[in-house]
Coordinates of C-alpha atoms in Angstrom, one line a residue:
M9 CA -31.8 29.4 62.3
V10 CA -32.9 30.4 59.5
R11 CA -36.8 31.3 59.5
V12 CA -38.7 29.8 56.3
T13 CA -41.4 31.6 55.5
T14 CA -44.3 31.0 53.0
T15 CA -42.5 33.1 50.4
N16 CA -38.9 31.8 51.2
R17 CA -40.4 28.2 50.2
R18 CA -41.1 28.9 47.0
E19 CA -37.7 30.1 46.4
V20 CA -36.2 26.8 48.1
L21 CA -38.7 25.0 46.8
R22 CA -37.8 26.4 43.0
A23 CA -33.7 26.0 44.0
G24 CA -34.1 22.1 44.7
A25 CA -36.1 21.3 41.5
G26 CA -33.0 23.4 39.9
L27 CA -30.8 21.1 41.3
V28 CA -33.1 18.1 40.2
A29 CA -33.1 19.2 36.9
G30 CA -29.6 20.2 36.6
G31 CA -28.6 16.3 38.0
A32 CA -30.8 14.7 35.5
L33 CA -28.5 17.0 32.4
A34 CA -25.8 16.5 34.0
A35 CA -26.6 11.8 33.9
G36 CA -27.7 12.7 30.1
C37 CA -24.2 13.8 30.0
G38 CA -22.7 10.8 31.2
A39 CA -21.8 11.7 34.9
G40 CA -24.1 10.0 36.3
Q41 CA -23.3 6.6 34.8
A42 CA -20.4 4.7 34.1
A43 CA -18.7 5.8 30.8
P44 CA -19.0 3.1 27.8
P45 CA -15.6 1.1 27.8
P46 CA -13.9 1.9 24.8
A47 CA -14.2 -0.8 21.2
P48 CA -11.8 -3.1 20.6
P49 CA -9.7 -2.7 18.3
P50 CA -10.7 -4.0 15.1
A51 CA -9.2 -7.6 14.4
S52 CA -7.3 -7.0 11.9
A53 CA -5.5 -4.3 13.7
S54 CA -2.1 -4.1 14.1
A55 CA 0.6 -2.3 16.6
A56 CA 3.4 -1.1 14.1
R57 CA 7.0 0.4 15.6
V58 CA 8.3 2.5 13.3
P59 CA 12.1 3.5 14.1
G60 CA 12.4 6.8 15.1
H61 CA 8.0 6.9 16.1
A62 CA 6.0 6.7 19.1
A63 CA 4.6 2.9 18.9
A64 CA 1.2 3.4 17.1
T65 CA -1.9 0.2 16.6
L66 CA -2.7 0.8 12.7
Q67 CA -4.8 -1.2 10.6
A68 CA -2.9 -3.8 9.4
A69 CA -2.5 -3.9 5.3
P70 CA -4.1 -6.7 3.2
A71 CA -2.6 -9.5 3.3
P72 CA -2.2 -11.8 0.1
R73 CA -4.4 -13.6 -1.8
A74 CA -5.5 -17.0 -4.5
Y75 CA -6.6 -15.2 -7.6
P76 CA -9.1 -18.8 -8.8
G77 CA -7.7 -19.4 -12.6
Q78 CA -4.8 -17.2 -12.9
P79 CA -1.9 -18.9 -12.9
V80 CA 1.4 -19.1 -9.7
Q81 CA 3.0 -16.4 -12.5
I82 CA 0.8 -13.7 -13.0
T83 CA 1.5 -11.5 -16.6
H84 CA -0.9 -9.6 -17.1
G85 CA -5.3 -9.0 -16.0
P86 CA -8.5 -9.8 -17.6
R87 CA -7.9 -8.3 -21.6
T88 CA -11.8 -7.6 -21.2
R89 CA -11.6 -4.1 -19.2
P90 CA -9.8 -1.3 -19.6
Q91 CA -7.9 -1.3 -16.5
V92 CA -4.2 -1.7 -15.9
A93 CA -2.1 -1.7 -13.4
L94 CA 1.4 0.7 -13.3
T95 CA 3.6 -1.3 -10.7
F96 CA 6.6 0.1 -8.9
H97 CA 10.7 -2.0 -8.1
G98 CA 10.4 0.3 -4.8
Q99 CA 13.6 1.2 -4.0
G100 CA 15.5 4.8 -4.4
D101 CA 15.1 8.4 -2.9
P102 CA 12.1 8.6 -1.1
A103 CA 11.6 12.2 -2.1
L104 CA 11.0 10.7 -5.0
A105 CA 8.8 7.9 -4.0
H106 CA 7.1 11.2 -2.1
S107 CA 6.7 12.9 -5.8
L108 CA 5.3 10.2 -8.4
L109 CA 2.7 9.5 -4.8
D110 CA 1.7 12.0 -5.2
E111 CA 0.7 13.0 -8.8
A112 CA -0.8 9.9 -9.2
E113 CA -3.6 10.6 -6.9
K114 CA -3.7 13.9 -8.1
R115 CA -4.8 12.3 -11.3
G116 CA -6.6 8.9 -9.4
A117 CA -4.6 6.3 -10.4
R118 CA -3.7 3.6 -8.2
L119 CA -0.1 2.1 -7.8
T120 CA 1.7 -1.7 -6.9
V121 CA 5.1 -0.5 -5.3
L122 CA 7.4 -3.7 -4.9
A123 CA 9.2 -2.6 -1.9
V124 CA 13.1 -3.7 -1.5
G125 CA 13.8 -5.1 2.5
T126 CA 16.9 -2.7 2.8
W127 CA 14.8 0.8 1.6
L128 CA 12.5 -0.1 4.2
E129 CA 14.9 -0.6 6.7
E130 CA 16.4 3.2 5.5
H131 CA 12.7 4.5 5.0
P132 CA 10.3 2.9 7.1
D133 CA 8.1 5.9 6.9
V134 CA 7.2 5.3 3.0
A135 CA 5.5 2.3 3.6
R136 CA 2.6 3.4 5.1
R137 CA 2.6 6.3 2.7
I138 CA 2.1 3.9 0.5
L139 CA -0.3 2.1 2.0
D140 CA -2.2 5.3 3.1
G141 CA -2.2 6.7 -0.2
G142 CA -4.8 3.5 -1.5
H143 CA -1.6 1.8 -3.2
D144 CA -0.4 -1.7 -3.4
L145 CA 2.6 -2.6 -1.6
G146 CA 4.5 -6.0 -1.6
N147 CA 7.8 -7.6 -1.8
H148 CA 11.0 -7.6 -3.8
T149 CA 13.0 -9.1 -1.8
E150 CA 15.5 -7.9 1.2
R151 CA 18.7 -7.0 -1.2
H152 CA 17.4 -6.6 -4.8
I153 CA 19.9 -9.1 -5.6
A154 CA 19.3 -12.0 -8.8
V155 CA 17.5 -14.0 -6.3
N156 CA 17.2 -16.4 -9.3
T157 CA 20.5 -17.5 -9.1
L158 CA 20.5 -17.9 -5.2
A159 CA 21.2 -21.2 -3.2
E160 CA 18.3 -21.8 -1.5
A161 CA 18.1 -21.0 1.5
D162 CA 20.1 -17.9 0.5
A163 CA 16.7 -17.5 -1.4
R164 CA 14.2 -18.3 1.1
R165 CA 16.2 -15.2 3.5
E166 CA 15.9 -13.6 1.1
I167 CA 12.2 -14.0 0.3
T168 CA 11.0 -13.5 4.1
D169 CA 13.4 -11.4 5.1
C170 CA 11.1 -8.9 3.1
A171 CA 7.9 -10.6 4.1
D172 CA 9.5 -10.4 8.3
R173 CA 10.1 -6.5 7.7
L174 CA 6.5 -5.8 5.8
Q175 CA 4.8 -7.9 8.7
R176 CA 6.6 -5.1 11.6
L177 CA 5.6 -2.2 9.8
T178 CA 2.4 -2.7 8.0
G179 CA 0.7 -5.6 10.1
S180 CA 1.4 -7.5 6.4
I181 CA 3.5 -9.7 4.2
G182 CA 2.9 -7.0 1.3
T183 CA -0.1 -7.9 -1.6
W184 CA 2.5 -9.3 -3.9
F185 CA 5.7 -10.6 -4.3
R186 CA 8.4 -10.3 -7.3
P187 CA 11.4 -11.6 -7.8
S188 CA 14.5 -8.8 -7.7
R189 CA 16.3 -8.9 -11.5
A190 CA 14.3 -10.8 -12.8
P191 CA 10.9 -10.8 -15.5
T192 CA 9.5 -14.4 -13.6
A193 CA 10.9 -16.4 -10.7
S194 CA 12.4 -19.7 -11.3
P195 CA 10.1 -22.6 -10.5
L196 CA 12.8 -23.1 -7.0
V197 CA 12.1 -19.1 -6.4
A198 CA 8.0 -19.3 -7.1
R199 CA 8.0 -22.0 -4.6
L200 CA 10.2 -20.6 -1.8
A201 CA 7.4 -17.8 -2.7
Q202 CA 4.6 -19.9 -2.2
A203 CA 5.8 -21.5 0.9
A204 CA 6.5 -18.0 2.6
G205 CA 2.7 -17.1 1.6
Y206 CA 2.3 -15.2 -1.7
P207 CA -0.1 -17.4 -3.7
H208 CA 1.0 -15.6 -7.0
V209 CA 4.2 -13.8 -8.5
L210 CA 3.8 -10.9 -10.2
S211 CA 5.5 -10.4 -13.2
Y212 CA 4.6 -7.7 -16.1
D213 CA 3.3 -7.8 -20.0
V214 CA 4.7 -3.8 -20.4
D215 CA 8.4 -3.1 -19.7
S216 CA 9.2 0.5 -19.5
L217 CA 12.8 0.3 -19.5
D218 CA 12.7 3.4 -17.1
Y219 CA 15.9 2.2 -15.6
T220 CA 18.0 2.1 -18.5
G221 CA 17.6 6.4 -18.2
P222 CA 16.8 7.0 -22.1
G223 CA 14.0 10.4 -20.7
A224 CA 10.5 11.0 -19.8
A225 CA 9.4 11.0 -23.5
A226 CA 11.0 7.5 -24.5
V227 CA 9.5 5.6 -21.3
T228 CA 6.3 7.4 -21.7
T229 CA 6.6 6.4 -25.4
K230 CA 7.9 2.9 -24.2
V231 CA 4.7 2.3 -22.0
L232 CA 2.1 3.7 -24.7
A233 CA 3.2 2.0 -27.4
D234 CA 2.7 -1.6 -25.2
V235 CA 0.0 -1.2 -22.7
A236 CA -3.7 -2.7 -23.6
N237 CA -6.8 -3.5 -21.5
G238 CA -5.5 -5.9 -19.0
S239 CA -1.7 -4.9 -18.6
V240 CA 0.8 -5.0 -15.6
V241 CA 3.6 -1.9 -16.7
S242 CA 6.8 -2.7 -14.7
L243 CA 8.4 0.9 -14.0
H244 CA 10.8 2.1 -10.9
L245 CA 10.5 4.9 -8.1
G246 CA 13.6 6.4 -8.0
Y247 CA 13.9 7.4 -12.0
P248 CA 13.3 11.2 -12.1
D249 CA 12.5 10.3 -15.5
T250 CA 10.2 8.0 -14.4
V251 CA 8.6 11.2 -11.8
T252 CA 8.3 13.6 -15.2
A253 CA 6.9 10.8 -17.7
L254 CA 3.6 9.9 -15.3
P255 CA 1.3 12.5 -15.8
D256 CA 2.1 12.0 -20.1
V257 CA 1.2 8.1 -19.2
L258 CA -1.8 9.3 -17.1
H259 CA -3.1 11.8 -19.6
E260 CA -2.9 9.6 -22.6
L261 CA -4.5 6.3 -20.5
D262 CA -7.3 8.1 -19.5
R263 CA -7.5 9.1 -22.9
R264 CA -8.2 6.0 -24.2
G265 CA -10.3 5.0 -21.4
L266 CA -8.1 2.9 -19.5
R267 CA -8.2 3.1 -15.5
A268 CA -5.0 2.7 -13.4
V269 CA -5.7 0.6 -10.6
T270 CA -3.7 -1.7 -8.0
T271 CA -3.0 -5.0 -9.5
T272 CA -5.2 -6.7 -6.4
E273 CA -8.1 -4.4 -9.1
L274 CA -7.2 -5.1 -11.8
L275 CA -7.3 -8.8 -10.8
S276 CA -10.4 -8.7 -8.8

């Protein structure tokens, strides 16, 4: 039995006070109370499984929206604002796509990519790369065939198969639809696109002709000769000339006071 003296009584009291204070501090850090439940994911979050990667909860991409006053087939934005949309048909070597996106982002430009479904099937990570860079991502049909020439059921499948793929990868069917192998959609394809959830078809008023392989200088000259306030420019991923031309195009647009923005921003 330990005999408590006046001296060690004070030591015991001091020790006890220290334990009480320590417990209070621990309680203040959460040890003495239940941890708050984790915050629920945002309503727009979507679980997307990318082949070859673990399942992850990703923020859903923006959905299509209607622009009052705009026609079903949009060829350009407002002519009153110094903005242009550089839009890219999305397929080809993904390394070129990454290089082009990197170059655009270094210069503060934002692009619109209309992706081919089979391309996304082979390179599913590109969808998230486009969105994470602040760019628009849309639907350019599943197989990039001449959609205007197809029977109704086949044309519908081309649109919806790509939309479904985008939905699985990003949580959205994409913000835009552009027909494959045609500057504008036939009335049938426009109707099918609307039925699939796209209020507008995205066309363009400037064709770079980069897919003809004219060389980077020719691509630059063609774009800059035709571009104006509100222009929607047609370009392609997968062409080295286009990647090489982009810095000069962006430099000259900047010199003219024209900002390269997403199509969504152009029309907003």
